[in-house]
Short mmCIF file of C-alpha atoms in Angstrom, two decimals:
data_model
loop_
_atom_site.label_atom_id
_atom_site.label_comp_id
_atom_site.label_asym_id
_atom_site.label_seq_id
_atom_site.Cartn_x
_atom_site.Cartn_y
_atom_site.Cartn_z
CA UNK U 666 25.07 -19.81 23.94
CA UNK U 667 23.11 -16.58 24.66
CA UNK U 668 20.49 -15.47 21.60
CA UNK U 669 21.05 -12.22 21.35
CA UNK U 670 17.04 -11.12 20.47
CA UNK U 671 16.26 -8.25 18.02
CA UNK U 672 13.59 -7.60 15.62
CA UNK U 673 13.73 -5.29 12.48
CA UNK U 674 10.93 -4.09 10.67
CA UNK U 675 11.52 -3.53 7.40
CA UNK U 676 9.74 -2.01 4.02
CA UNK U 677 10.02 -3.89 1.09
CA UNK U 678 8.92 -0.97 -0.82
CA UNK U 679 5.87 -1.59 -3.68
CA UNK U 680 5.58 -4.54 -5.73
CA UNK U 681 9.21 -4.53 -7.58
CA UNK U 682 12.42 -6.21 -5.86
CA UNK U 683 14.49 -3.61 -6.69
CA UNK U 684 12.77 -0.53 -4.97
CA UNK U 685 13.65 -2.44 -1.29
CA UNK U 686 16.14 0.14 0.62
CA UNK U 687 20.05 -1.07 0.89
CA UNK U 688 19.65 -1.07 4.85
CA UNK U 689 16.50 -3.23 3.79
CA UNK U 690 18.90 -5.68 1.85
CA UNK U 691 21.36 -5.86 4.77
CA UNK U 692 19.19 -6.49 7.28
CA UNK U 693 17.78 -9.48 4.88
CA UNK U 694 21.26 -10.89 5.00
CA UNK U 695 21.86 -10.78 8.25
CA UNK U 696 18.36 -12.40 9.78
CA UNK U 697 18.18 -15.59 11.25
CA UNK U 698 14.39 -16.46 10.75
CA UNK U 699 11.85 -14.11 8.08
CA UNK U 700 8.37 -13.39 9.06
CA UNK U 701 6.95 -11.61 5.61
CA UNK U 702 3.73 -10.67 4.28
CA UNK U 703 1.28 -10.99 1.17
CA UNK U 704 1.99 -7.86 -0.78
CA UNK U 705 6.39 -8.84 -0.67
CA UNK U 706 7.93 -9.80 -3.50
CA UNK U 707 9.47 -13.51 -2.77
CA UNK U 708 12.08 -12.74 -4.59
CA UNK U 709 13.19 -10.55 -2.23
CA UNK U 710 13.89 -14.11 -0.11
CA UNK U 711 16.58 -15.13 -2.03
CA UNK U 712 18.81 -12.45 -0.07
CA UNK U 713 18.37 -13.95 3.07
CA UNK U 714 20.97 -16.61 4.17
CA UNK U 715 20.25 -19.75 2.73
CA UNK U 716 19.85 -21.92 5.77
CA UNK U 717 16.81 -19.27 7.26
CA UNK U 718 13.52 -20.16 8.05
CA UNK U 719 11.04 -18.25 6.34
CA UNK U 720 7.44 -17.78 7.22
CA UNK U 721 4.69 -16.74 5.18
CA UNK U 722 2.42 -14.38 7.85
CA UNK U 723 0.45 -12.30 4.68
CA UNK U 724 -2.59 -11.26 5.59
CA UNK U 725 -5.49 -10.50 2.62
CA UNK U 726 -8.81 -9.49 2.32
CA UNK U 727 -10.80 -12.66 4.04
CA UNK U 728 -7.68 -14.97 3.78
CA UNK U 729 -5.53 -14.04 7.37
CA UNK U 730 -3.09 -16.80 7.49
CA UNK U 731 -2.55 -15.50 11.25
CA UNK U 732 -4.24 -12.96 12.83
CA UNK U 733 -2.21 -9.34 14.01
CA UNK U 734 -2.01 -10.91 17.69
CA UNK U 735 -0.80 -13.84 16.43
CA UNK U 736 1.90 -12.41 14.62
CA UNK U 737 2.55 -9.84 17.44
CA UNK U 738 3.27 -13.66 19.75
CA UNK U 739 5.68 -15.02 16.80
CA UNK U 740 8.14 -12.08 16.23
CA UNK U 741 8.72 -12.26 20.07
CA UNK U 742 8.86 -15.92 20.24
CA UNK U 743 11.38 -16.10 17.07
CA UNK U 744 13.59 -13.29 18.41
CA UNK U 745 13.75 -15.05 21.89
CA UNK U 746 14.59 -18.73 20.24
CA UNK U 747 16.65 -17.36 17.35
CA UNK U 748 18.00 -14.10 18.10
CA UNK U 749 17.44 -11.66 14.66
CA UNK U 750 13.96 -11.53 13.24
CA UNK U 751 13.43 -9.64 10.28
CA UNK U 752 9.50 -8.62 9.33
CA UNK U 753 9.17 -8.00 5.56
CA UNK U 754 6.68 -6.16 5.15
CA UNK U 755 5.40 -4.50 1.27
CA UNK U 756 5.17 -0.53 1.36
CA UNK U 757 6.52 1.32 4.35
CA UNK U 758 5.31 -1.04 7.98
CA UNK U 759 4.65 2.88 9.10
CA UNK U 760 2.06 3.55 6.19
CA UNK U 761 -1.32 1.42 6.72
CA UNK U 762 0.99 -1.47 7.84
CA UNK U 763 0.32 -2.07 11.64
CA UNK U 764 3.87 -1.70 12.18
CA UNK U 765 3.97 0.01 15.15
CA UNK U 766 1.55 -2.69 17.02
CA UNK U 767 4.48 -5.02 16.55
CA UNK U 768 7.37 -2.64 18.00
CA UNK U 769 5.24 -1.37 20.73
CA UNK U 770 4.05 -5.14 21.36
CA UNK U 771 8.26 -6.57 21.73
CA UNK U 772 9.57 -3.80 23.53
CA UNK U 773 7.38 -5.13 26.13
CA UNK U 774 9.79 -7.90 26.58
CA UNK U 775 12.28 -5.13 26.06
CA UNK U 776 13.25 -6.88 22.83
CA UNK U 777 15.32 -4.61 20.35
CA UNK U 778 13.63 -3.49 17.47
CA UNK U 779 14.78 -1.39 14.34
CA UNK U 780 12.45 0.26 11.67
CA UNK U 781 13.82 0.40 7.97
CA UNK U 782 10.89 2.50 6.01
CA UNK U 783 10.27 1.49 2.49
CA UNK U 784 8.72 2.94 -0.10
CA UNK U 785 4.91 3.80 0.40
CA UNK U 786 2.49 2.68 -2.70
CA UNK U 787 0.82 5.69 -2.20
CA UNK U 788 3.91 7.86 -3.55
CA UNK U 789 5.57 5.00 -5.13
CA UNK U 790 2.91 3.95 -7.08
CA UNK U 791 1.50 6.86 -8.48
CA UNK U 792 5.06 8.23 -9.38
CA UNK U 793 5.89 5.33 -11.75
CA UNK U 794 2.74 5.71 -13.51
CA UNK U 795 3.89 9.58 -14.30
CA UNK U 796 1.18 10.80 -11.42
CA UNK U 797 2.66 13.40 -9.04
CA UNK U 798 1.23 13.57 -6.31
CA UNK U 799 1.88 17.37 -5.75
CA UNK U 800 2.61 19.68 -8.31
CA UNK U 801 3.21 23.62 -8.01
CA UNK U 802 -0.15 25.37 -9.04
CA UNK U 803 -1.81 22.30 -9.22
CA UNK U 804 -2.35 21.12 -5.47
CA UNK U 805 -0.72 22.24 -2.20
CA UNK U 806 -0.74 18.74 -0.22
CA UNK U 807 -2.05 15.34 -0.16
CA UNK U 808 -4.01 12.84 1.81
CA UNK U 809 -3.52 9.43 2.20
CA UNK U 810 -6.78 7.54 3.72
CA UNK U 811 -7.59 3.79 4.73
CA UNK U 812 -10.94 2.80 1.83
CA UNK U 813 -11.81 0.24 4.69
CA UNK U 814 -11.78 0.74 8.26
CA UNK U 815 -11.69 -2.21 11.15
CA UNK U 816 -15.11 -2.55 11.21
CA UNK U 817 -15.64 -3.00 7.92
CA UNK U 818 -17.04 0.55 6.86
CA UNK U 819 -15.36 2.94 4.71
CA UNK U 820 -13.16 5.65 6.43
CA UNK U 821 -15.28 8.79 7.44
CA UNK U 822 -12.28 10.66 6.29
CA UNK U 823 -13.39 9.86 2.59
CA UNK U 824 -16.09 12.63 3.20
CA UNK U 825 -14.06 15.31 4.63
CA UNK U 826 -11.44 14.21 1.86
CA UNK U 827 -14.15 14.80 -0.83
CA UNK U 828 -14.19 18.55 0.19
CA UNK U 829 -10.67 19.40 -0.26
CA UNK U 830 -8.38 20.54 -3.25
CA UNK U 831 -5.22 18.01 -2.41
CA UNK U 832 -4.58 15.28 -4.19
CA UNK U 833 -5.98 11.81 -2.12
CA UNK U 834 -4.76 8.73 -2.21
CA UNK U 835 -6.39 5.91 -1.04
CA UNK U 836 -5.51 2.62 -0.03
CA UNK U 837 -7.27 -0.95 0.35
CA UNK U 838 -10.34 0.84 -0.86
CA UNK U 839 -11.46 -0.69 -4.33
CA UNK U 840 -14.43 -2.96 -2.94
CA UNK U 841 -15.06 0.77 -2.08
CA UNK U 842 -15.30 2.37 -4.86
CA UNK U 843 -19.45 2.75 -5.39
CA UNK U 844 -19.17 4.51 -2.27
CA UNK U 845 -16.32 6.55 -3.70
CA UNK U 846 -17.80 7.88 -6.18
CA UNK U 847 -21.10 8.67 -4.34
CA UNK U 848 -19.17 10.67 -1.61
CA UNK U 849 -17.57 12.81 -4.81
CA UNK U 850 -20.85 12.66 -7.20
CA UNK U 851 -22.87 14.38 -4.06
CA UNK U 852 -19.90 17.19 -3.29
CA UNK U 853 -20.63 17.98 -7.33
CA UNK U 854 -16.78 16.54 -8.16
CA UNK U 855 -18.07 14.07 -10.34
CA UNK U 856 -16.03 15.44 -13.42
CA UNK U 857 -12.47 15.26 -11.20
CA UNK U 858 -9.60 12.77 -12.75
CA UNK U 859 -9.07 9.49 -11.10
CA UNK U 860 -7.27 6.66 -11.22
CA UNK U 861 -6.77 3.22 -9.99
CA UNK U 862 -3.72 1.75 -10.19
CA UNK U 863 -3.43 -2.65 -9.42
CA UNK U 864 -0.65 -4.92 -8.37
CA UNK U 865 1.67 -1.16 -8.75
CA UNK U 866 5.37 -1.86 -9.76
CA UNK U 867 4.57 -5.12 -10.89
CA UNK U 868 4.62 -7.02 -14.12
CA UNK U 869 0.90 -7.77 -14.02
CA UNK U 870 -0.01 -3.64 -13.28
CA UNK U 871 -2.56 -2.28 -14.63
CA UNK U 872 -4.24 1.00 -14.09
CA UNK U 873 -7.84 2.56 -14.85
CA UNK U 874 -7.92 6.38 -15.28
CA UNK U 875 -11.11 8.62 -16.01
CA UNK U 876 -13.20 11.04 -13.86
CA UNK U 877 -15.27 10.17 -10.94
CA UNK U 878 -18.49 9.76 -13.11
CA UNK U 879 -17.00 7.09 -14.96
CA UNK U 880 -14.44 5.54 -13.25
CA UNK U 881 -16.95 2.41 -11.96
CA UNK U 882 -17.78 1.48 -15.69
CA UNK U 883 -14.03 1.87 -16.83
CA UNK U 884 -12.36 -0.03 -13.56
CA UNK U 885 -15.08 -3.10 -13.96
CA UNK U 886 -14.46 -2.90 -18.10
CA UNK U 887 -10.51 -3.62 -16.97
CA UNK U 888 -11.68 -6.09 -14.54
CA UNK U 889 -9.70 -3.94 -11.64
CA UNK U 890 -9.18 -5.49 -8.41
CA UNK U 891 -7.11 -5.44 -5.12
CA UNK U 892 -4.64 -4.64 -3.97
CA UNK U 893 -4.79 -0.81 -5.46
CA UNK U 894 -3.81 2.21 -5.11
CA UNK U 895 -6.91 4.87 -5.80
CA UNK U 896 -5.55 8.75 -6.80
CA UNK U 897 -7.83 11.36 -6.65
CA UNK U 898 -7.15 14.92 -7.92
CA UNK U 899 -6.03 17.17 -10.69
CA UNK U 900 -2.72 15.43 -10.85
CA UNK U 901 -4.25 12.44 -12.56
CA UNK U 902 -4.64 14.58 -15.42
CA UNK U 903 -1.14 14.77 -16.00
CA UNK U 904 -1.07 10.52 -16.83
CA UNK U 905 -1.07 10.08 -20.57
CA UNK U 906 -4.13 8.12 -20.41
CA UNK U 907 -6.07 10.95 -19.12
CA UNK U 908 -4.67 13.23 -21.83
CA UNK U 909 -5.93 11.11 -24.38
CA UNK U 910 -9.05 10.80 -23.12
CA UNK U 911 -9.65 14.53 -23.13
CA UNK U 912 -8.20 14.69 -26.92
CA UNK U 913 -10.33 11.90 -27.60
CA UNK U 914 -14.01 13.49 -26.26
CA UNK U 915 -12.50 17.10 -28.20
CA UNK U 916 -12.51 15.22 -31.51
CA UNK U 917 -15.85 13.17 -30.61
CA UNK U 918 -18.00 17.19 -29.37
CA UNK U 919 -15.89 19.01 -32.98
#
């Protein structure tokens, strides 16, 4: 019998089961092996066919259970020996996710491959907290940057970014936040709404809003750690959090 090979990428969307894509849910119960990642729900598993193998691949600050070329070598060695490989993969695989890597790696063994996008945590997350990420009169566009960069160092973007009047969002950079804030503090923005939103569209979320000048105290107060989702702008000010904070420093200066 002839496998017939394909691989779909496919987003599972942040943190909650139920903001995966339909096409993401039939192409879940149609795979016949499921390489997924750190930031996927497992829930999400139980709409796979019973009887298919599923792989853990996640990837996490300092804890790679395989490396990218590693998984790149598995998807292709899957779709040859069992025909439909799905990648599950949190957020959109587009978005930060090194999803093209893997398409551009199979179709070098001219395997098919599908893309199914998902949900990006840097709209998704930030819209269920009430935090648009554009609003008329308020900002004109947004930005969303990498906090970390391969080598280690935080995105040189971040500094351009600083500059600008759109809303940023910024992902996988909490252990960056001093630098954040310095990059902000030295273009004078140090009075500009933030906020830090963890495990986003999950039961344990939690977020962290204030300006730039006291974000650090506020985010280690909350004990505030990865994975997060950092927004940056005037929009922030919308989130009822911020709001009370202002109404609360009014009362404290009457």
């Amino acid at each position: 019998m002839t496998v017939s090979s394909k691989i779909t990428l496919v987003g599972a969307g942040p943190g909650g089961t139920d903001l995966i894509s339909l096409r993401g849910l039939k192409a879940l119960a149609k795979a016949d092996i499921v390489l997924y990642d750190a930031l996927v729900s497992e829930e999400l598993l139980q709409y796979c066919p019973q009887a298919v193998q599923k792989i853990y691949v996640g990837k996490r600050a300092n804890k790679h259970t395989y490396s990218q070329d590693q998984i790149n070598e598995m998807l292709v060695k899957y779709a040859l020996s069992h025909g439909h490989v799905v990648r599950l993969k949190g957020g959109d695989p587009f978005v930060f996710g090194r999803g093209y890597e893997e398409v551009e790696f199979a179709q070098k063994y001219n395997i098919e491959t599908e893309v199914i996008p998902g949900i990006s945590s840097a709209i998704g997350v930030p819209s269920l907290q009430g935090i648009p990420i554009t609003h008329r009169g308020t900002t004109e566009s947004f930005w969303v940057i990498t906090g970390t960069t391969s080598n280690g160092k935080i995105a040189q973007d971040v500094y351009t970014a600083a500059k600008t009047s759109a809303t940023v969002v910024i992902l996988m950079g909490v252990r960056k936040l001093p630098e954040i804030v310095s990059i902000y503090k030295n273009e004078g923005r140090g009075s500009l709404p933030i906020a830090i939103i963890q495990n986003g569209a999950m039961p344990n979320e939690k977020i962290a809003v204030a300006d730039i000048q006291s974000i650090e105290h506020m985010a280690k107060e909350l004990h505030i750690e990865s994975p997060a989702v950092i927004v940056i702008g005037e929009v922030v000010s919308f989130h009822t959090d911020y709001q009370k904070m202002i109404r609360e420093n009014e009362l404290i200066n009457i």
